XYZ file of C-alpha atoms in Angstrom:
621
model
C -10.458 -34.451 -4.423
C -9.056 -32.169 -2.476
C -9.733 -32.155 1.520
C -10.779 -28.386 1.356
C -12.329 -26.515 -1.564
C -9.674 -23.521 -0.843
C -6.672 -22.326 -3.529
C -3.565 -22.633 -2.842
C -1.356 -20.399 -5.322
C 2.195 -22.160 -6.418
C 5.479 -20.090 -8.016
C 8.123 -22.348 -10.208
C 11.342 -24.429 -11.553
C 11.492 -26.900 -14.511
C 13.076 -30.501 -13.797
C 15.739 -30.714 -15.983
C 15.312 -32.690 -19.027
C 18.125 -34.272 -20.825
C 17.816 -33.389 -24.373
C 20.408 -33.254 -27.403
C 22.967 -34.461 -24.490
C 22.492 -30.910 -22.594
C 20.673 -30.355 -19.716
C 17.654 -28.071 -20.725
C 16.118 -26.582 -17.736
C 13.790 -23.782 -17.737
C 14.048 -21.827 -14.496
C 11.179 -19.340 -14.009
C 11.387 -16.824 -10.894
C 8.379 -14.763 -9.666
C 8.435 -12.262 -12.403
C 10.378 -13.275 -15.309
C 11.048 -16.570 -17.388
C 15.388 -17.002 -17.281
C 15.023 -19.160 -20.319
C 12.204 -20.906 -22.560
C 14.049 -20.290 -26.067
C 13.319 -21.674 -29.083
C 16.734 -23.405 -29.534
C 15.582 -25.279 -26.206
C 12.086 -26.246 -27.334
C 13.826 -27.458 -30.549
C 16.339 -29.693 -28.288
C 13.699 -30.693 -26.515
C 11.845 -32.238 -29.135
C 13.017 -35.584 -29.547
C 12.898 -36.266 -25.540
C 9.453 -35.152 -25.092
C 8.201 -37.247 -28.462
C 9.777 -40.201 -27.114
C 8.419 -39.892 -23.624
C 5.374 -39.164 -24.902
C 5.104 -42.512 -26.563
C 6.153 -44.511 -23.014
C 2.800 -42.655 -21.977
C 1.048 -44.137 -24.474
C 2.053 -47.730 -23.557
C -0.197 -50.154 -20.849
C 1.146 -49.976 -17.524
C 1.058 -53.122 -15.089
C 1.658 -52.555 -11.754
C 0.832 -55.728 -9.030
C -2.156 -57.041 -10.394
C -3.236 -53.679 -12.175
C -3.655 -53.421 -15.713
C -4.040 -49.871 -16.566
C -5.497 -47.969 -20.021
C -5.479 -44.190 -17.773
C -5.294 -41.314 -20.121
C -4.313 -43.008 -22.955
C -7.539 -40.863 -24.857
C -8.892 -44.194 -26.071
C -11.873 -43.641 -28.024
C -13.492 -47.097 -28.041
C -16.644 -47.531 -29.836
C -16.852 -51.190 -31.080
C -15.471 -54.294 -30.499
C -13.109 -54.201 -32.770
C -11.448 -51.030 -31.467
C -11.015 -52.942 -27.962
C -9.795 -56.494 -29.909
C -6.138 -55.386 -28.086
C -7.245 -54.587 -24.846
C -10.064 -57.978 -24.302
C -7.032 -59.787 -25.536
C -4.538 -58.113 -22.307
C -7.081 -58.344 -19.931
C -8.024 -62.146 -20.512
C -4.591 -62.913 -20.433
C -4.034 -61.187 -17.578
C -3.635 -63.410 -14.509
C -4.787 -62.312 -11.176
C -5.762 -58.752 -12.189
C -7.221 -57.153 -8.856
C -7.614 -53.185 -10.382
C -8.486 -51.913 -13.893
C -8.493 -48.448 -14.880
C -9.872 -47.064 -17.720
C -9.749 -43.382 -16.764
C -9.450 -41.072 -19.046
C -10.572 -42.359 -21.822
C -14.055 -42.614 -23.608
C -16.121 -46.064 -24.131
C -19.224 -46.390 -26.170
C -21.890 -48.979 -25.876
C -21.024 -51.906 -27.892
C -16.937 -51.249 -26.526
C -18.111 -51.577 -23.119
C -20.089 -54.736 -23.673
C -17.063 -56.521 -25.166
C -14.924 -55.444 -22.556
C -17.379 -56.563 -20.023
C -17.599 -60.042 -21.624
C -14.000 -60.580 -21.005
C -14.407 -59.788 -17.010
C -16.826 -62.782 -16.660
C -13.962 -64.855 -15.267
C -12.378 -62.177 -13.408
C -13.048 -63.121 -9.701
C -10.228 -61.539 -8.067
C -10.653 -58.044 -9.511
C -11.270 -55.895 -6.010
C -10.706 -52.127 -8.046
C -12.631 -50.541 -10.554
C -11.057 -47.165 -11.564
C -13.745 -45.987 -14.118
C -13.623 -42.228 -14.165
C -14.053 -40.040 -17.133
C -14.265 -42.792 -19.801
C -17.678 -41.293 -20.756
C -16.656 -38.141 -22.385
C -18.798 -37.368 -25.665
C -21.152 -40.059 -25.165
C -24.979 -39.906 -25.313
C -26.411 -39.775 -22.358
C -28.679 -42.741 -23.523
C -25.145 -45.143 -23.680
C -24.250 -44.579 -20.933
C -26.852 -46.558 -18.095
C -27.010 -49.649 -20.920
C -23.272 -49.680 -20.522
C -22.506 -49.682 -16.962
C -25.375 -52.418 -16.398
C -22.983 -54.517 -18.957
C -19.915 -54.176 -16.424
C -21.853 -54.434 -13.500
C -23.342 -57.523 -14.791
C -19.737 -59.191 -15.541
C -18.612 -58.334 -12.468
C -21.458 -60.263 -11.102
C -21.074 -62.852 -13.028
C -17.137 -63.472 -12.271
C -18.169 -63.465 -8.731
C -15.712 -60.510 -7.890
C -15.324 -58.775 -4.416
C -15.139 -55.115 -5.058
C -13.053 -52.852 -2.486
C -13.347 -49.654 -4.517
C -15.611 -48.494 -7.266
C -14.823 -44.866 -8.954
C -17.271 -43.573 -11.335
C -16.447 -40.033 -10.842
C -16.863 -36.671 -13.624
C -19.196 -38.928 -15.814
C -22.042 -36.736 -15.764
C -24.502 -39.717 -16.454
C -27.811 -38.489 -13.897
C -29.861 -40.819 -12.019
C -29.922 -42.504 -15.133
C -26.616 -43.574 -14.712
C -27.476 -44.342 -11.149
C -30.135 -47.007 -12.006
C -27.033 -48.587 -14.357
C -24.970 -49.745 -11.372
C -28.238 -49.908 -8.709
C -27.768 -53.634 -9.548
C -24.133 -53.849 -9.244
C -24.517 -52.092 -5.898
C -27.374 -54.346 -4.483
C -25.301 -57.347 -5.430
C -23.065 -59.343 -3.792
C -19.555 -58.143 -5.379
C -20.573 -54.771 -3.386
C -20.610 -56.471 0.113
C -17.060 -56.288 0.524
C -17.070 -52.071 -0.980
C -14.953 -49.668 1.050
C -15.004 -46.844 -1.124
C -17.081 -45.208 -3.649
C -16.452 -42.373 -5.270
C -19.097 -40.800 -7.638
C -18.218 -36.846 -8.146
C -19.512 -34.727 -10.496
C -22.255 -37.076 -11.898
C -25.046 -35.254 -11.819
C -27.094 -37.795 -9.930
C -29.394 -35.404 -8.320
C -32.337 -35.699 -5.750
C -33.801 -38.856 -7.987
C -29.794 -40.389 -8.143
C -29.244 -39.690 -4.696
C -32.070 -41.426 -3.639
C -31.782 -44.507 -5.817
C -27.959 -45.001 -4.809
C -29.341 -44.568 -1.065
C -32.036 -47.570 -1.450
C -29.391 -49.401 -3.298
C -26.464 -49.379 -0.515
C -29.698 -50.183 2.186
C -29.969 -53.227 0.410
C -26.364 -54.044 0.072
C -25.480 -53.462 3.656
C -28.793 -55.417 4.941
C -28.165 -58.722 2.656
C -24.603 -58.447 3.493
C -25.322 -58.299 7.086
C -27.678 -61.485 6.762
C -24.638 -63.056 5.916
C -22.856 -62.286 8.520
C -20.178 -59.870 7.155
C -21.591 -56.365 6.812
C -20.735 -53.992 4.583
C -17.689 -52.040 5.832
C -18.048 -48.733 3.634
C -15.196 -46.112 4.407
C -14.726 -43.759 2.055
C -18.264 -41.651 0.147
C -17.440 -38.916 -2.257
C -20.252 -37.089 -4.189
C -19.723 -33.959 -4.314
C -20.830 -31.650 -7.157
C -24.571 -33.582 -7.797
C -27.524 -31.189 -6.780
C -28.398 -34.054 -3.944
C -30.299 -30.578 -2.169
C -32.085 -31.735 0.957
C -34.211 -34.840 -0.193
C -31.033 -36.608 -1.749
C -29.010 -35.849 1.073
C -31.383 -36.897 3.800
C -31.737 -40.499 2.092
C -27.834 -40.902 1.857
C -28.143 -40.024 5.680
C -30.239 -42.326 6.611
C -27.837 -44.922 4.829
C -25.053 -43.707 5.986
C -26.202 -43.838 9.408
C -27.178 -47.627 9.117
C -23.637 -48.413 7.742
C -22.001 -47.215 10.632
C -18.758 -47.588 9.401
C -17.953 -44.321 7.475
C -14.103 -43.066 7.621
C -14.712 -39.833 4.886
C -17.464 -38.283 3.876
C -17.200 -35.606 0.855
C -19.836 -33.733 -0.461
C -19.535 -30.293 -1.537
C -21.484 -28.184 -3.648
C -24.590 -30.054 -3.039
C -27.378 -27.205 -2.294
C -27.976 -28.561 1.131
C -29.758 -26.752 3.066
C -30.219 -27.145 7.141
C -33.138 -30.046 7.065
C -30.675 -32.043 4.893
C -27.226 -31.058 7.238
C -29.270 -31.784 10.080
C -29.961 -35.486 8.861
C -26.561 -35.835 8.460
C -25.258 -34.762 11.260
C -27.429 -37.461 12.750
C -25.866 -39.762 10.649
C -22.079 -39.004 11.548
C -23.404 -39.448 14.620
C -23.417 -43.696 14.194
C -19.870 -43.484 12.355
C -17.502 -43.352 15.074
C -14.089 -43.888 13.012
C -15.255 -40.576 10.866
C -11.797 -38.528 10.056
C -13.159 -36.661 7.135
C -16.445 -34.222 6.862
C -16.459 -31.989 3.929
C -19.689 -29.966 3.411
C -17.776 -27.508 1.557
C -20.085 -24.701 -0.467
C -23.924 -25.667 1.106
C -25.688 -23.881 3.424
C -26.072 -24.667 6.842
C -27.271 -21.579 8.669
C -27.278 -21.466 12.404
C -30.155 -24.477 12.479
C -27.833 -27.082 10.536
C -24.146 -25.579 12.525
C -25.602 -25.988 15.907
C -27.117 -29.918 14.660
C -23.441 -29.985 13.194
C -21.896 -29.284 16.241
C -23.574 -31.888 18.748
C -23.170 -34.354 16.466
C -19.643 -33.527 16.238
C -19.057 -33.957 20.161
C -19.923 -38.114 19.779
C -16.793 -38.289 17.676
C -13.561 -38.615 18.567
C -11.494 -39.063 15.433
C -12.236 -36.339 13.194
C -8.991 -34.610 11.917
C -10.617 -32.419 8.515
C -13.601 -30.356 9.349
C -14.689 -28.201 6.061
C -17.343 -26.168 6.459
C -15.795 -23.397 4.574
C -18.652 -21.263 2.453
C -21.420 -23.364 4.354
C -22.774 -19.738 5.906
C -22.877 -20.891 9.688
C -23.084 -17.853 11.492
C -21.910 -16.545 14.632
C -24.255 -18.706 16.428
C -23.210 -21.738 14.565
C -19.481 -21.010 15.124
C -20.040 -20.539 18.491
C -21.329 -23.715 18.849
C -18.674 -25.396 16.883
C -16.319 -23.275 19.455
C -18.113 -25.285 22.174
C -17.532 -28.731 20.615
C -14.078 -28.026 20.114
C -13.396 -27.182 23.511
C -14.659 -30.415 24.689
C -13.483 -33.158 21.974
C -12.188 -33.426 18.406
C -8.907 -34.096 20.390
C -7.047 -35.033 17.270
C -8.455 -32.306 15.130
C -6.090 -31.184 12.270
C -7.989 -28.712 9.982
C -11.116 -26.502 10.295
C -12.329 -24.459 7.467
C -14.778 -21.922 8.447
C -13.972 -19.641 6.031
C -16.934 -17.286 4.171
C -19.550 -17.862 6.457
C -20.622 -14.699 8.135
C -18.873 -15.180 11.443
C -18.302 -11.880 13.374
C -15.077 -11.033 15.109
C -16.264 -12.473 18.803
C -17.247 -15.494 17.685
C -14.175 -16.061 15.438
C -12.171 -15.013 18.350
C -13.882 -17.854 20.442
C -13.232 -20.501 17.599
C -9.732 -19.389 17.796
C -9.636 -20.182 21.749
C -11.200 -23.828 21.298
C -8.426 -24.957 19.184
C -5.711 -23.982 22.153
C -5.170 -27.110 22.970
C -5.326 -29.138 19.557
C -2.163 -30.235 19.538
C -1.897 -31.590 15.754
C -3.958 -28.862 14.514
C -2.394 -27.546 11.242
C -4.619 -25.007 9.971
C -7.692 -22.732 11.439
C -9.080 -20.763 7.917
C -11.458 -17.864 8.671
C -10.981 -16.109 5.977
C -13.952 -14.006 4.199
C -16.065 -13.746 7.041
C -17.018 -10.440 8.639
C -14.597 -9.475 11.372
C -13.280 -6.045 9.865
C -9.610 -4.774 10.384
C -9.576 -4.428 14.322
C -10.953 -7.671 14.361
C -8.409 -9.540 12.090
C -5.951 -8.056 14.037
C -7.162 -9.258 17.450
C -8.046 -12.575 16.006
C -4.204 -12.439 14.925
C -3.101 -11.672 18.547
C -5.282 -14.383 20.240
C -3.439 -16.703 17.827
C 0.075 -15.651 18.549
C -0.825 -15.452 22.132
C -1.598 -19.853 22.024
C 2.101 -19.741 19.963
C -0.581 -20.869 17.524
C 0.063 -17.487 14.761
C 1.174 -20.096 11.938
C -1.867 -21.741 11.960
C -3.971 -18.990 11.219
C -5.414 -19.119 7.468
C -4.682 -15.921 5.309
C -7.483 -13.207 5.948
C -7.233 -11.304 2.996
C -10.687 -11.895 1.774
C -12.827 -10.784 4.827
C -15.589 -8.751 4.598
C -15.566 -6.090 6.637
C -17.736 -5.542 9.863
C -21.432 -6.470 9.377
C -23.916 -3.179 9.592
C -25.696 -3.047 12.721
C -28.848 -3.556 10.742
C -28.070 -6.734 9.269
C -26.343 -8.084 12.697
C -29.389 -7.566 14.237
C -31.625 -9.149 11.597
C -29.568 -12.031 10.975
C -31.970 -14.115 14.050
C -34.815 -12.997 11.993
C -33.758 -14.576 8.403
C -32.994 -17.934 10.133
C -36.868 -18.066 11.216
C -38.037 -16.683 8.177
C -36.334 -18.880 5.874
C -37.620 -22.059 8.395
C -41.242 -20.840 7.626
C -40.779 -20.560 3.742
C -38.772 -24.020 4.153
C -41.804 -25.628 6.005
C -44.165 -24.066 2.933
C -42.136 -25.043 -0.097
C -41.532 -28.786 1.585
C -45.139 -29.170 1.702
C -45.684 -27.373 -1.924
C -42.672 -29.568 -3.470
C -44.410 -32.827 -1.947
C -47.763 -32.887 -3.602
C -45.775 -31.935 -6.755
C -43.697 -35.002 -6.869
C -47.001 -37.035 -6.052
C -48.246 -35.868 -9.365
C -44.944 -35.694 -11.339
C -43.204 -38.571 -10.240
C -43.123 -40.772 -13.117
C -41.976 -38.192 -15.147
C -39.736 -36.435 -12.766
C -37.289 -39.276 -13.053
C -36.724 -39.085 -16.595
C -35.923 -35.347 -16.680
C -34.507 -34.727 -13.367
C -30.447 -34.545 -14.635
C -31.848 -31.204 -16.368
C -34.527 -30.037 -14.042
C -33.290 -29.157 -10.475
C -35.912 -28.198 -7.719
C -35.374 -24.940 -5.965
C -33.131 -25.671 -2.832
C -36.078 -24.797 0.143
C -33.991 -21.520 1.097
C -31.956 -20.204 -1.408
C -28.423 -19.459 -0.964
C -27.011 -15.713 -0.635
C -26.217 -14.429 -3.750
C -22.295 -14.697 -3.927
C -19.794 -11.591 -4.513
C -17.182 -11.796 -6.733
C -14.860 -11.990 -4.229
C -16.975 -14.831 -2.871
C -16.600 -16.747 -6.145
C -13.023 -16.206 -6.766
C -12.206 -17.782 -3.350
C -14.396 -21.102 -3.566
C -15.759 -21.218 -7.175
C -18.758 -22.946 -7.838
C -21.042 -23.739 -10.494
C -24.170 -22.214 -9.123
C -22.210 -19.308 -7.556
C -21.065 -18.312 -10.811
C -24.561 -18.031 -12.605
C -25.906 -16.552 -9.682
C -23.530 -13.452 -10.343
C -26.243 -12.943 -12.952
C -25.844 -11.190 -16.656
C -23.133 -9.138 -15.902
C -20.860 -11.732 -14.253
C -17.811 -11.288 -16.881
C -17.755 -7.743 -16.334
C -17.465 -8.009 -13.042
C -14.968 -10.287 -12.741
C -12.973 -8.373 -15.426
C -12.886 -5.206 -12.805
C -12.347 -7.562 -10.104
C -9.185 -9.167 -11.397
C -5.982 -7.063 -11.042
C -4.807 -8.104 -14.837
C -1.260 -5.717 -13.763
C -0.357 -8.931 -11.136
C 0.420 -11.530 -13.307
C 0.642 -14.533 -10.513
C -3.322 -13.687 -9.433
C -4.268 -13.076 -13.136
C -3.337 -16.953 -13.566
C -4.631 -17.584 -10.462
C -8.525 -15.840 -11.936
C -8.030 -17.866 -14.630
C -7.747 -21.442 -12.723
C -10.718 -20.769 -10.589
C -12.938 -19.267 -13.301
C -12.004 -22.736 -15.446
C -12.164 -24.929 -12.378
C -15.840 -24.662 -12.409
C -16.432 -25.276 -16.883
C -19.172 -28.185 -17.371
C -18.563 -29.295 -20.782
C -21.916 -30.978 -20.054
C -23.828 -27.993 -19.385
C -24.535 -24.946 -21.659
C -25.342 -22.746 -19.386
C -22.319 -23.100 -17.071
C -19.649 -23.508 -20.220
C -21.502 -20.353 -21.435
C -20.994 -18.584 -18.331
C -16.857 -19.667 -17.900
C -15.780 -19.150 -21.447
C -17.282 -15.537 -21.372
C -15.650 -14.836 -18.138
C -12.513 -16.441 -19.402
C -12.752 -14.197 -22.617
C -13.296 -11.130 -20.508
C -10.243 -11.473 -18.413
C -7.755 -12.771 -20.545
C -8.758 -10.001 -23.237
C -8.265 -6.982 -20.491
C -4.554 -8.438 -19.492
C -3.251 -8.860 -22.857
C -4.579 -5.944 -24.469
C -2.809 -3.694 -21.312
C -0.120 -1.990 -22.755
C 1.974 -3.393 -19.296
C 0.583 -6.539 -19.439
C 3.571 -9.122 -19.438
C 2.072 -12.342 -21.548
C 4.909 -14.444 -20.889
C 5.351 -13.980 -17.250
C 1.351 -14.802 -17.320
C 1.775 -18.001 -19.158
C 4.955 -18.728 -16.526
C 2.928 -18.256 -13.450
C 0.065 -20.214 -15.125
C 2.595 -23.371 -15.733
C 4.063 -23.272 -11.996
C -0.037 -23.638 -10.965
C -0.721 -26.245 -13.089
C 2.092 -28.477 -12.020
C 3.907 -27.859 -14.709
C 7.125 -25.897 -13.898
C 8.334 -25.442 -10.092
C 9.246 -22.354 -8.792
C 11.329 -20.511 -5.636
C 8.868 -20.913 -3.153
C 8.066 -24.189 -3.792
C 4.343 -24.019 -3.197
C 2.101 -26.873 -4.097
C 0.327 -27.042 -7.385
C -3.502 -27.093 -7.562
C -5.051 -30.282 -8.553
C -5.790 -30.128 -12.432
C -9.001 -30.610 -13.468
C -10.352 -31.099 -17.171
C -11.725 -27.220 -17.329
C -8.561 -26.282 -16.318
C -6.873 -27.632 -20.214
C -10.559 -26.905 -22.140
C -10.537 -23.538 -20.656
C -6.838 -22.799 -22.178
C -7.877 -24.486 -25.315
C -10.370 -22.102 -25.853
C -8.062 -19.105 -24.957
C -5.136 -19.995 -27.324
C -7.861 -19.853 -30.278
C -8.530 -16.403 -29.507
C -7.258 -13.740 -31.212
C -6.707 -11.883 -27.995
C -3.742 -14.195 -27.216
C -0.409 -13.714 -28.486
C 1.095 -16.369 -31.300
C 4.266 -15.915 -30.003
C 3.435 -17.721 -26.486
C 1.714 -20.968 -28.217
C 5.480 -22.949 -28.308
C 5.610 -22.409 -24.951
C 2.564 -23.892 -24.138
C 3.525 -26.778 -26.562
C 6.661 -27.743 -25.081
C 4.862 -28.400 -22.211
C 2.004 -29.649 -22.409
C 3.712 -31.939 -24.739
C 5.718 -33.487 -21.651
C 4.506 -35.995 -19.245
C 3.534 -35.148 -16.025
C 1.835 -36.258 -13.114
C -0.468 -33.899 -12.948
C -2.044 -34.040 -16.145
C -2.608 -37.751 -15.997
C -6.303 -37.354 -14.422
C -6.878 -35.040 -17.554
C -5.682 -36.930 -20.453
C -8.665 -36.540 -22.909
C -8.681 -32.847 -21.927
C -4.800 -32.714 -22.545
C -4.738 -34.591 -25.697
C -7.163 -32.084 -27.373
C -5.027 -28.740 -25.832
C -2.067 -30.548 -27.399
C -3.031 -31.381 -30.880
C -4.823 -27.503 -30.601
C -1.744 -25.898 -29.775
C 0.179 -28.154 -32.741
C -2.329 -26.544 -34.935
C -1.824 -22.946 -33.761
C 2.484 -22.677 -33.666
C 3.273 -20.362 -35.689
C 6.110 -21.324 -38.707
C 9.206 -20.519 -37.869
């Protein structure tokens, strides 16, 4: 996961690729491909087949025996028979990853029966190897590794479970594993994108209590470093019990959680909690809402720590106030501060212009982002001139996407929302209580699909808004006529930020929820079908720009790639199906997709179904 939740838009140039004993080496500028030919896709054949197979192969790497993105699709013993055999034979295996791959029931069992005697196994890289799995398999099957772990008496240093969707469900299925004693010796855990919710959030809270009070008892506490959980509807009840664990662990290095529907009760708790973590270097609250209430609790907790480098509190809507505040605890500590993202939160040019002044003296600061808040064009340009003024101008985040002055009206009324929204807060608390006193048995078994009402309701999102820190929830919230308002949004006649639409809009797909893949795919279907049915629309210059952002193919300017995710390749593979895109661009996309790279490697389940789609789809020659 990425430190910040912004976008940062990369050009190209191929490595070259030995192929046919010529150097094959697609060079793509800003605005026109110097060669992809066919003759070169046809030399390039044979290499990319061949490396394609080393992919395929088990890689072993200092006690690490690794099945990542090999698009496994394990469903009984006997389809495992290879791998039970490698791992009990493998001496002294400390990490296992099984990333990218997908594990049913009675698979995970067997493999779990061969870790029984694995005792010095510290790493458990177990991401995405749920894909297209009940969510019924899933809890049953994590119990079975937890258990084995147990069993071998391991010592687990990190534990990833991230983008498997499996609910509090799937949180009761390592609640065991988590309590136990292979979890005393945990320093990080990373659970994005599972959908845990308020219920999930509040089991895995109770569950690292226990681990860091009976590891205590024994005189070694748990040392947790590094939380990530972003992208799980925690809202404020979920949050505020991972708080008050957090704050009893003490020993917290990052915390990530973006995308959560916090509102200010929940910041506030943990701000109290970062509090009691001195060595904290990492806060990302990316995309909740803090308000001035939850910036200001933000802010004094901030001024007890001294090693903070990443701040993100970009989308989080604190307010003038709350920057100003911020501006205060900058001026004081966060000596080592490197970046602060305050971008899209409804700061006004004074205060942005005293956020700018706190940092004067940060001397490892790297980046100050304000962009999308509301300072208008004066005010951009004196927040530029304060910046050049510290020789601190480079710093300064793009400010393309701010919003303009506020009216005078809404200035003025902004004071009025904050106590508004605490007295609907207070209400809807007290309503929401008695309803989980009634529901609560049943709220359990339904909560992955039913998500309370965050107390105060986030602003409902431009598309602008979206665009520049997609989210889930910001995207539906754009209501029925989201597509076509992306689709006048999105400049189709510039091809770099037409690619650059189309990675954000994917970035956000939930293969996992209907309503979300819904929402992406017709947005994705609106764009794409404006550009290439524009007379001036240049397809292959699109599909260029769209390779250099995915990793793919470097470029001039040498600007770093995003970080693929999985909607990133389903997106595409929906695209390429539709007759709005052009046959003659599907080779392309073949040649490389078909090649290994890095960048894909998180993605391999999502690649491997792009690739054979695109096989399907070239045309005959």
């Amino acid at each position: 996961m990425s430190l910040s939740e912004g976008f940062t838009t990369p050009s190209l140039t191929a490595s070259s690729e030995r192929a046919g004993g010529r150097n094959w080496v697609p060079y793509i500028c800003t605005q026109k491909i110097i060669s992809t030919t066919t003759f070169g896709v046809k030399m390039a054949s044979d290499a990319v087949a061949n490396l394609a197979d080393s992919l395929a192969k088990t890689q072993v790497d200092e006690g690490e025996l690794s099945y990542k993105g090999q698009g496994l699709k394990l469903d009984n013993a006997q389809s495992v028979e290879k791998m039970v055999k490698e791992i009990e034979e493998f001496g002294g295996l400390r990490a296992l990853r099984l990333e990218g791959n997908t594990i049913g029931l009675e698979a995970a069992q067997t493999i779990a029966k061969a870790l029984e005697n694995k005792s010095d196994l510290q790493c458990c890289h177990w991401s995405d190897m749920f894909t297209g799995r009940l969510r019924a398999e899933i809890p049953p099957a994590l119990v079975s590794l937890g258990d084995a772990l147990i069993t071998a008496g391991a010592r687990l240093k990190v534990l990833d479970l991230s983008d498997n969707a499996f609910g509090p469900d799937g949180v009761k299925g390592i609640e065991k594993l988590l309590k136990s004693a292979a979890c005393h010796t945990l320093q990080e855990l990373r659970l994005n994108n599972c959908g845990m919710g308020i219920g999930g959030g509040k089991i895995l809270a109770a569950a690292l209590t226990v681990c860091y009070k009976e590891s205590s008892a024994l005189g070694a506490p748990l040392q947790l470093k590094v939380f990530i959980a972003g992208r799980n509807r925690l809202e404020n009840d979920g949050a505020t019990a991972l708080a008050q664990a957090f704050q009893l662990i003490g020993s917290l290095e990052e915390v990530h959680m973006p995308q959560n529907g916090i509102n200010y009760q929940g910041v506030t708790a943990l701000a109290t909690a970062m509090q009691h973590n001195p060595q904290l270097r990492v806060l990302n609250l990316n995309d909740n809402t803090f308000t001035k209430r939850g910036a200001i609790a933000m802010a004094q907790a901030l001024k007890h720590l001294r090693n903070v480098q990443v701040i993100n509190f970009g989308d989080c809507l604190v307010r003038s106030e709350g920057a100003s505040a911020i501006a205060e605890t900058l001026r004081e500590g966060l000596p080592i501060l490197k970046e602060l993202n305050l971008s899209f939160g409804e700061i006004t040019e004074e205060a942005a212009i005293e956020v700018a002044r706190s940092v004067q003296h940060k001397d490892q600061l790297k980046k100050l982002d304000l962009n999308g808040n509301s300072l208008g064009d004066e005010g951009c340009d004196k927040l530029k001139e304060v910046m050049e003024s510290l020789n601190m101008g480079d710093k300064l985040g793009s400010l393309s996407d701010d919003e303009g002055e506020p009216e005078e009206d809404e200035d003025e009324e902004e004071d009025d929302d904050d106590d508004d929204d605490d007295e609907e807060d207070v209400e809807e608390e007290e309503e929401e209580e008695v309803e989980e006193e009634e529901e609560e048995g049943e709220e359990e078994k339904s909560e992955s699909n039913q998500f309370s009402t965050p107390p105060s309701a986030p602003r409902t999102p431009d598309v602008s808004s979206f665009l520049s820190f997609p989210s889930p929830d910001k995207l539906l919230r754009l209501g029925a006529k989201r597509s076509s308002l992306i689709q006048q949004q999105v400049d189709v006649l510039d091809m770099s930020k037409t690619a650059e639409a189309f990675l954000k809009i994917s970035s956000v797909y939930k293969e996992d929820d209907s309503e979300v893949k819904s929402a992406v795919l017709e947005s994705i279907d609106a764009v794409m079908s404006k550009a290439f049915l524009t007379p001036s629309f240049q397809g292959l210059t699109f599909v260029s720009s769209l390779l250099v952002m995915l990793g793919l193919l470097k470029s001039e300017d040498k600007l770093k790639p995003v970080k693929v995710v999985p909607g990133h390749l389903q997106c595409l593979e929906h695209a390429v199906k539709q007759s709005y895109f052009p046959r003659e661009h599907i080779t392309v996309l073949n040649v490389f997709m078909a090649r290994p790279n890095k960048s894909l490697e998180p993605c391999s389940s999502a690649r491997d179904r792009l690739k054979s789609t695109l096989q399907k789809l070239i045309p005959e020659s």
